[in-house]
Amino acid sequence: MPAIFGPAANLYSKVTLVAILLLALLGLLFWWVWPRTDYARHMHLALEQAVPFSHQHHVAGLGIDCRFCHVSVEVAANAGLPPTYTCMTCHSQIWTQAALLEPVRHSLATNTPLVWHRVTDLPDYVYFNHGIHLAKGVGCSSCHGDVASMSLTYKAKPLTMAFCLDCHRNPGPQLRPREALFDTAWRRDARTPSPAALLALYHVPDRNLTDCSVCHR
């Protein structure tokens, strides 16, 4: 009776098993690595917006303060986006016929808000309050990066749970003096108060010394 499997059958079976194992390992590697890539986290990707607004031009170039447009950032959970009237404060006088600003003029004429695509979109189960973070010494760039240098706005930090917890577990190094809160190019130097001094200034408790009963009652 002739053999059902030829001499090469053992080789083929071994190659098949190795291939299946490699595919499984690659699948696990993809499952682990892909969510941690900048692309999956939508980092460093400038979204198409109604108007290609340049923070680099308006903030770094013209010196416009963050709060001129984001008026509620110090007092509310949401930083707020400027209404068309804010844009037209300047653009009713300069660049009045620029084609780039036609959506802004149309928005004003029709009383229809501009539609902006959210750059830092947190999950629905996350509650983030801009006001309390600024009040406790966390500057804009800690979460948003050096926005003043961005010609088009993009997500600069991962904003994952680990990112947030790293700061909440040891907030001192992330704090800065009040005058530097809105300076997105600020860097800690020899003149910067120590983390312990900033924790005391902003009345932020040391997480390592907090009594467990404060949260677990």
PDB file of C-alpha atoms in Angstrom:
ATOM      1  CA  MET A   1       0.000   0.000   0.000  1.00  0.00           C
ATOM      2  CA  PRO A   2       1.526   3.329  -1.009  1.00  0.00           C
ATOM      3  CA  ALA A   3       2.283   5.912   1.699  1.00  0.00           C
ATOM      4  CA  ILE A   4      -0.376   8.548   2.179  1.00  0.00           C
ATOM      5  CA  PHE A   5       2.177  11.273   2.977  1.00  0.00           C
ATOM      6  CA  GLY A   6       5.314  11.864   0.999  1.00  0.00           C
ATOM      7  CA  PRO A   7       8.826  12.371   2.432  1.00  0.00           C
ATOM      8  CA  ALA A   8       8.319  16.140   2.510  1.00  0.00           C
ATOM      9  CA  ALA A   9       5.191  15.952   4.684  1.00  0.00           C
ATOM     10  CA  ASN A  10       7.124  16.264   7.925  1.00  0.00           C
ATOM     11  CA  LEU A  11       8.888  19.380   6.651  1.00  0.00           C
ATOM     12  CA  TYR A  12       5.627  20.963   5.491  1.00  0.00           C
ATOM     13  CA  SER A  13       3.947  20.272   8.816  1.00  0.00           C
ATOM     14  CA  LYS A  14       6.833  21.784  10.753  1.00  0.00           C
ATOM     15  CA  VAL A  15       6.869  24.890   8.536  1.00  0.00           C
ATOM     16  CA  THR A  16       3.093  25.241   8.941  1.00  0.00           C
ATOM     17  CA  LEU A  17       3.302  24.987  12.722  1.00  0.00           C
ATOM     18  CA  VAL A  18       6.120  27.542  12.871  1.00  0.00           C
ATOM     19  CA  ALA A  19       4.174  29.867  10.584  1.00  0.00           C
ATOM     20  CA  ILE A  20       1.068  29.587  12.791  1.00  0.00           C
ATOM     21  CA  LEU A  21       3.163  30.277  15.893  1.00  0.00           C
ATOM     22  CA  LEU A  22       4.802  33.295  14.264  1.00  0.00           C
ATOM     23  CA  LEU A  23       1.428  34.674  13.151  1.00  0.00           C
ATOM     24  CA  ALA A  24       0.068  34.250  16.679  1.00  0.00           C
ATOM     25  CA  LEU A  25       3.089  36.056  18.132  1.00  0.00           C
ATOM     26  CA  LEU A  26       2.776  38.839  15.565  1.00  0.00           C
ATOM     27  CA  GLY A  27      -0.913  39.121  16.374  1.00  0.00           C
ATOM     28  CA  LEU A  28      -0.173  39.470  20.100  1.00  0.00           C
ATOM     29  CA  LEU A  29       2.581  41.983  19.368  1.00  0.00           C
ATOM     30  CA  PHE A  30       0.224  44.033  17.186  1.00  0.00           C
ATOM     31  CA  TRP A  31      -2.493  43.856  19.853  1.00  0.00           C
ATOM     32  CA  TRP A  32      -0.017  45.137  22.459  1.00  0.00           C
ATOM     33  CA  VAL A  33       1.892  47.725  20.432  1.00  0.00           C
ATOM     34  CA  TRP A  34      -0.737  49.259  18.129  1.00  0.00           C
ATOM     35  CA  PRO A  35      -2.817  51.008  20.823  1.00  0.00           C
ATOM     36  CA  ARG A  36       0.395  52.603  22.113  1.00  0.00           C
ATOM     37  CA  THR A  37       1.462  54.124  18.797  1.00  0.00           C
ATOM     38  CA  ASP A  38       1.118  57.835  18.137  1.00  0.00           C
ATOM     39  CA  TYR A  39      -1.109  57.067  15.160  1.00  0.00           C
ATOM     40  CA  ALA A  40      -3.587  55.035  17.200  1.00  0.00           C
ATOM     41  CA  ARG A  41      -3.636  57.788  19.841  1.00  0.00           C
ATOM     42  CA  HIS A  42      -4.106  60.446  17.127  1.00  0.00           C
ATOM     43  CA  MET A  43      -0.966  62.275  18.217  1.00  0.00           C
ATOM     44  CA  HIS A  44       0.927  64.781  16.055  1.00  0.00           C
ATOM     45  CA  LEU A  45      -1.821  64.694  13.432  1.00  0.00           C
ATOM     46  CA  ALA A  46      -3.333  68.059  12.521  1.00  0.00           C
ATOM     47  CA  LEU A  47      -7.055  67.679  11.864  1.00  0.00           C
ATOM     48  CA  GLU A  48      -8.721  69.552   9.036  1.00  0.00           C
ATOM     49  CA  GLN A  49     -10.645  72.448  10.562  1.00  0.00           C
ATOM     50  CA  ALA A  50     -13.179  74.995   9.344  1.00  0.00           C
ATOM     51  CA  VAL A  51     -10.333  77.535   9.325  1.00  0.00           C
ATOM     52  CA  PRO A  52      -6.623  76.605   9.483  1.00  0.00           C
ATOM     53  CA  PHE A  53      -6.034  78.578  12.666  1.00  0.00           C
ATOM     54  CA  SER A  54      -2.372  79.052  13.575  1.00  0.00           C
ATOM     55  CA  HIS A  55      -1.486  79.391  17.241  1.00  0.00           C
ATOM     56  CA  GLN A  56       2.084  80.037  16.135  1.00  0.00           C
ATOM     57  CA  HIS A  57       0.974  83.181  14.305  1.00  0.00           C
ATOM     58  CA  HIS A  58      -1.588  84.436  16.806  1.00  0.00           C
ATOM     59  CA  VAL A  59       0.110  83.514  20.103  1.00  0.00           C
ATOM     60  CA  ALA A  60       3.858  83.412  19.456  1.00  0.00           C
ATOM     61  CA  GLY A  61       3.775  85.974  16.647  1.00  0.00           C
ATOM     62  CA  LEU A  62       1.158  88.497  17.777  1.00  0.00           C
ATOM     63  CA  GLY A  63       1.284  87.807  21.507  1.00  0.00           C
ATOM     64  CA  ILE A  64      -2.439  87.115  21.960  1.00  0.00           C
ATOM     65  CA  ASP A  65      -3.112  85.596  25.378  1.00  0.00           C
ATOM     66  CA  CYS A  66      -4.734  82.145  25.559  1.00  0.00           C
ATOM     67  CA  ARG A  67      -7.608  83.595  27.574  1.00  0.00           C
ATOM     68  CA  PHE A  68      -8.605  85.999  24.819  1.00  0.00           C
ATOM     69  CA  CYS A  69     -10.142  83.035  22.986  1.00  0.00           C
ATOM     70  CA  HIS A  70     -10.473  80.449  25.756  1.00  0.00           C
ATOM     71  CA  VAL A  71     -12.292  82.753  28.136  1.00  0.00           C
ATOM     72  CA  SER A  72     -13.597  80.165  30.603  1.00  0.00           C
ATOM     73  CA  VAL A  73     -10.396  78.151  31.033  1.00  0.00           C
ATOM     74  CA  GLU A  74      -9.690  79.526  34.543  1.00  0.00           C
ATOM     75  CA  VAL A  75     -13.193  79.193  35.951  1.00  0.00           C
ATOM     76  CA  ALA A  76     -14.874  76.222  34.288  1.00  0.00           C
ATOM     77  CA  ALA A  77     -14.361  72.609  33.320  1.00  0.00           C
ATOM     78  CA  ASN A  78     -14.387  73.504  29.633  1.00  0.00           C
ATOM     79  CA  ALA A  79     -11.816  75.956  28.287  1.00  0.00           C
ATOM     80  CA  GLY A  80     -14.317  77.191  25.727  1.00  0.00           C
ATOM     81  CA  LEU A  81     -13.937  78.074  22.062  1.00  0.00           C
ATOM     82  CA  PRO A  82     -14.207  81.634  20.767  1.00  0.00           C
ATOM     83  CA  PRO A  83     -17.453  82.714  19.109  1.00  0.00           C
ATOM     84  CA  THR A  84     -17.179  84.242  15.654  1.00  0.00           C
ATOM     85  CA  TYR A  85     -17.520  87.704  17.185  1.00  0.00           C
ATOM     86  CA  THR A  86     -14.167  87.204  18.918  1.00  0.00           C
ATOM     87  CA  CYS A  87     -12.460  86.431  15.597  1.00  0.00           C
ATOM     88  CA  MET A  88     -14.121  89.421  13.952  1.00  0.00           C
ATOM     89  CA  THR A  89     -12.850  91.751  16.670  1.00  0.00           C
ATOM     90  CA  CYS A  90      -9.647  91.839  14.628  1.00  0.00           C
ATOM     91  CA  HIS A  91     -10.704  90.501  11.257  1.00  0.00           C
ATOM     92  CA  SER A  92     -13.353  93.123  10.690  1.00  0.00           C
ATOM     93  CA  GLN A  93     -10.359  95.478  10.419  1.00  0.00           C
ATOM     94  CA  ILE A  94      -7.553  93.348   8.957  1.00  0.00           C
ATOM     95  CA  TRP A  95      -7.530  90.663   6.287  1.00  0.00           C
ATOM     96  CA  THR A  96     -11.138  91.595   5.612  1.00  0.00           C
ATOM     97  CA  GLN A  97     -11.212  90.043   2.132  1.00  0.00           C
ATOM     98  CA  ALA A  98      -8.890  87.076   2.678  1.00  0.00           C
ATOM     99  CA  ALA A  99     -10.308  83.941   1.044  1.00  0.00           C
ATOM    100  CA  LEU A 100      -8.943  81.890   3.940  1.00  0.00           C
ATOM    101  CA  LEU A 101     -11.311  83.697   6.303  1.00  0.00           C
ATOM    102  CA  GLU A 102     -14.436  83.362   4.185  1.00  0.00           C
ATOM    103  CA  PRO A 103     -15.889  80.700   6.565  1.00  0.00           C
ATOM    104  CA  VAL A 104     -15.524  83.196   9.431  1.00  0.00           C
ATOM    105  CA  ARG A 105     -17.330  85.958   7.530  1.00  0.00           C
ATOM    106  CA  HIS A 106     -20.035  83.511   6.449  1.00  0.00           C
ATOM    107  CA  SER A 107     -20.445  82.384  10.062  1.00  0.00           C
ATOM    108  CA  LEU A 108     -20.991  85.966  11.161  1.00  0.00           C
ATOM    109  CA  ALA A 109     -23.375  86.792   8.304  1.00  0.00           C
ATOM    110  CA  THR A 110     -25.545  83.709   8.877  1.00  0.00           C
ATOM    111  CA  ASN A 111     -25.202  83.646  12.679  1.00  0.00           C
ATOM    112  CA  THR A 112     -24.021  80.039  12.412  1.00  0.00           C
ATOM    113  CA  PRO A 113     -21.169  78.837  14.653  1.00  0.00           C
ATOM    114  CA  LEU A 114     -18.025  77.502  13.080  1.00  0.00           C
ATOM    115  CA  VAL A 115     -17.694  73.733  13.472  1.00  0.00           C
ATOM    116  CA  TRP A 116     -14.341  72.743  14.952  1.00  0.00           C
ATOM    117  CA  HIS A 117     -13.071  69.171  15.206  1.00  0.00           C
ATOM    118  CA  ARG A 118     -11.955  68.299  18.711  1.00  0.00           C
ATOM    119  CA  VAL A 119      -8.209  67.684  18.938  1.00  0.00           C
ATOM    120  CA  THR A 120      -8.013  66.262  22.472  1.00  0.00           C
ATOM    121  CA  ASP A 121     -11.091  64.072  22.713  1.00  0.00           C
ATOM    122  CA  LEU A 122     -11.210  62.276  26.059  1.00  0.00           C
ATOM    123  CA  PRO A 123     -13.436  59.243  26.700  1.00  0.00           C
ATOM    124  CA  ASP A 124     -16.954  59.975  27.936  1.00  0.00           C
ATOM    125  CA  TYR A 125     -16.190  58.476  31.349  1.00  0.00           C
ATOM    126  CA  VAL A 126     -13.390  61.007  31.975  1.00  0.00           C
ATOM    127  CA  TYR A 127     -14.199  64.279  33.737  1.00  0.00           C
ATOM    128  CA  PHE A 128     -11.490  66.888  33.348  1.00  0.00           C
ATOM    129  CA  ASN A 129     -11.757  70.372  34.826  1.00  0.00           C
ATOM    130  CA  HIS A 130      -9.465  73.006  33.314  1.00  0.00           C
ATOM    131  CA  GLY A 131     -10.192  75.536  36.058  1.00  0.00           C
ATOM    132  CA  ILE A 132      -9.012  73.478  39.020  1.00  0.00           C
ATOM    133  CA  HIS A 133      -5.851  72.321  37.237  1.00  0.00           C
ATOM    134  CA  LEU A 134      -4.826  75.907  36.475  1.00  0.00           C
ATOM    135  CA  ALA A 135      -5.755  76.994  39.994  1.00  0.00           C
ATOM    136  CA  LYS A 136      -3.385  74.338  41.350  1.00  0.00           C
ATOM    137  CA  GLY A 137      -0.445  75.309  39.146  1.00  0.00           C
ATOM    138  CA  VAL A 138      -0.702  72.970  36.156  1.00  0.00           C
ATOM    139  CA  GLY A 139       0.151  74.896  33.000  1.00  0.00           C
ATOM    140  CA  CYS A 140      -1.464  74.497  29.587  1.00  0.00           C
ATOM    141  CA  SER A 141       1.552  72.818  28.002  1.00  0.00           C
ATOM    142  CA  SER A 142       1.567  70.007  30.581  1.00  0.00           C
ATOM    143  CA  CYS A 143      -1.349  68.459  28.714  1.00  0.00           C
ATOM    144  CA  HIS A 144      -1.400  70.310  25.385  1.00  0.00           C
ATOM    145  CA  GLY A 145       2.293  70.697  24.584  1.00  0.00           C
ATOM    146  CA  ASP A 146       3.903  73.835  23.179  1.00  0.00           C
ATOM    147  CA  VAL A 147       0.744  75.081  21.464  1.00  0.00           C
ATOM    148  CA  ALA A 148       2.259  78.496  20.765  1.00  0.00           C
ATOM    149  CA  SER A 149       4.696  76.867  18.338  1.00  0.00           C
ATOM    150  CA  MET A 150       2.016  74.947  16.394  1.00  0.00           C
ATOM    151  CA  SER A 151       1.139  76.309  12.979  1.00  0.00           C
ATOM    152  CA  LEU A 152      -1.751  73.832  13.008  1.00  0.00           C
ATOM    153  CA  THR A 153      -3.011  72.404  16.280  1.00  0.00           C
ATOM    154  CA  TYR A 154      -2.371  68.749  17.038  1.00  0.00           C
ATOM    155  CA  LYS A 155      -2.517  66.435  20.036  1.00  0.00           C
ATOM    156  CA  ALA A 156       0.941  66.528  21.638  1.00  0.00           C
ATOM    157  CA  LYS A 157       0.457  64.311  24.707  1.00  0.00           C
ATOM    158  CA  PRO A 158      -1.099  60.821  24.934  1.00  0.00           C
ATOM    159  CA  LEU A 159      -3.618  61.767  27.670  1.00  0.00           C
ATOM    160  CA  THR A 160      -3.956  58.132  28.686  1.00  0.00           C
ATOM    161  CA  MET A 161      -4.918  57.051  32.193  1.00  0.00           C
ATOM    162  CA  ALA A 162      -1.242  56.307  32.875  1.00  0.00           C
ATOM    163  CA  PHE A 163      -0.340  59.835  31.741  1.00  0.00           C
ATOM    164  CA  CYS A 164      -2.825  61.340  34.211  1.00  0.00           C
ATOM    165  CA  LEU A 165      -1.874  59.021  37.075  1.00  0.00           C
ATOM    166  CA  ASP A 166       1.827  59.748  36.683  1.00  0.00           C
ATOM    167  CA  CYS A 167       1.078  63.386  37.456  1.00  0.00           C
ATOM    168  CA  HIS A 168      -1.456  62.759  40.203  1.00  0.00           C
ATOM    169  CA  ARG A 169       0.908  60.408  42.009  1.00  0.00           C
ATOM    170  CA  ASN A 170       3.702  62.973  41.989  1.00  0.00           C
ATOM    171  CA  PRO A 171       2.286  66.396  41.043  1.00  0.00           C
ATOM    172  CA  GLY A 172       5.129  68.561  42.384  1.00  0.00           C
ATOM    173  CA  PRO A 173       7.443  68.397  39.336  1.00  0.00           C
ATOM    174  CA  GLN A 174       4.498  69.270  37.061  1.00  0.00           C
ATOM    175  CA  LEU A 175       3.624  72.518  38.830  1.00  0.00           C
ATOM    176  CA  ARG A 176       4.897  75.928  37.803  1.00  0.00           C
ATOM    177  CA  PRO A 177       4.768  79.550  39.005  1.00  0.00           C
ATOM    178  CA  ARG A 178       1.553  81.463  38.325  1.00  0.00           C
ATOM    179  CA  GLU A 179       3.201  83.751  35.784  1.00  0.00           C
ATOM    180  CA  ALA A 180       4.187  80.735  33.680  1.00  0.00           C
ATOM    181  CA  LEU A 181       0.817  78.969  33.528  1.00  0.00           C
ATOM    182  CA  PHE A 182       0.004  80.186  30.017  1.00  0.00           C
ATOM    183  CA  ASP A 183       3.557  80.164  28.690  1.00  0.00           C
ATOM    184  CA  THR A 184       3.620  76.974  26.629  1.00  0.00           C
ATOM    185  CA  ALA A 185       7.366  77.284  26.001  1.00  0.00           C
ATOM    186  CA  TRP A 186       8.178  77.462  29.730  1.00  0.00           C
ATOM    187  CA  ARG A 187      10.828  75.098  31.073  1.00  0.00           C
ATOM    188  CA  ARG A 188      11.937  74.499  34.648  1.00  0.00           C
ATOM    189  CA  ASP A 189      15.298  76.125  35.448  1.00  0.00           C
ATOM    190  CA  ALA A 190      17.452  77.011  38.448  1.00  0.00           C
ATOM    191  CA  ARG A 191      15.173  79.930  39.380  1.00  0.00           C
ATOM    192  CA  THR A 192      12.045  77.781  39.526  1.00  0.00           C
ATOM    193  CA  PRO A 193      10.764  77.101  43.052  1.00  0.00           C
ATOM    194  CA  SER A 194      11.185  73.537  44.200  1.00  0.00           C
ATOM    195  CA  PRO A 195       8.329  71.052  43.768  1.00  0.00           C
ATOM    196  CA  ALA A 196       7.777  71.101  47.541  1.00  0.00           C
ATOM    197  CA  ALA A 197       7.504  74.902  47.518  1.00  0.00           C
ATOM    198  CA  LEU A 198       5.002  74.824  44.670  1.00  0.00           C
ATOM    199  CA  LEU A 199       2.939  72.138  46.401  1.00  0.00           C
ATOM    200  CA  ALA A 200       2.761  74.408  49.458  1.00  0.00           C
ATOM    201  CA  LEU A 201       1.993  77.499  47.340  1.00  0.00           C
ATOM    202  CA  TYR A 202      -0.987  75.843  45.659  1.00  0.00           C
ATOM    203  CA  HIS A 203      -2.097  73.908  48.775  1.00  0.00           C
ATOM    204  CA  VAL A 204      -1.718  70.576  47.026  1.00  0.00           C
ATOM    205  CA  PRO A 205      -1.365  67.745  49.567  1.00  0.00           C
ATOM    206  CA  ASP A 206       1.476  65.265  49.287  1.00  0.00           C
ATOM    207  CA  ARG A 207      -0.210  62.171  47.868  1.00  0.00           C
ATOM    208  CA  ASN A 208       2.216  59.950  49.744  1.00  0.00           C
ATOM    209  CA  LEU A 209       1.156  61.425  53.079  1.00  0.00           C
ATOM    210  CA  THR A 210      -2.584  61.690  52.545  1.00  0.00           C
ATOM    211  CA  ASP A 211      -4.607  59.705  55.073  1.00  0.00           C
ATOM    212  CA  CYS A 212      -6.380  56.803  53.332  1.00  0.00           C
ATOM    213  CA  SER A 213      -9.557  57.638  55.271  1.00  0.00           C
ATOM    214  CA  VAL A 214      -9.912  60.862  53.259  1.00  0.00           C
ATOM    215  CA  CYS A 215     -11.027  58.820  50.270  1.00  0.00           C
ATOM    216  CA  HIS A 216     -12.007  55.490  51.843  1.00  0.00           C
ATOM    217  CA  ARG A 217     -14.641  56.202  54.464  1.00  0.00           C
TER     218      ARG A 217
END
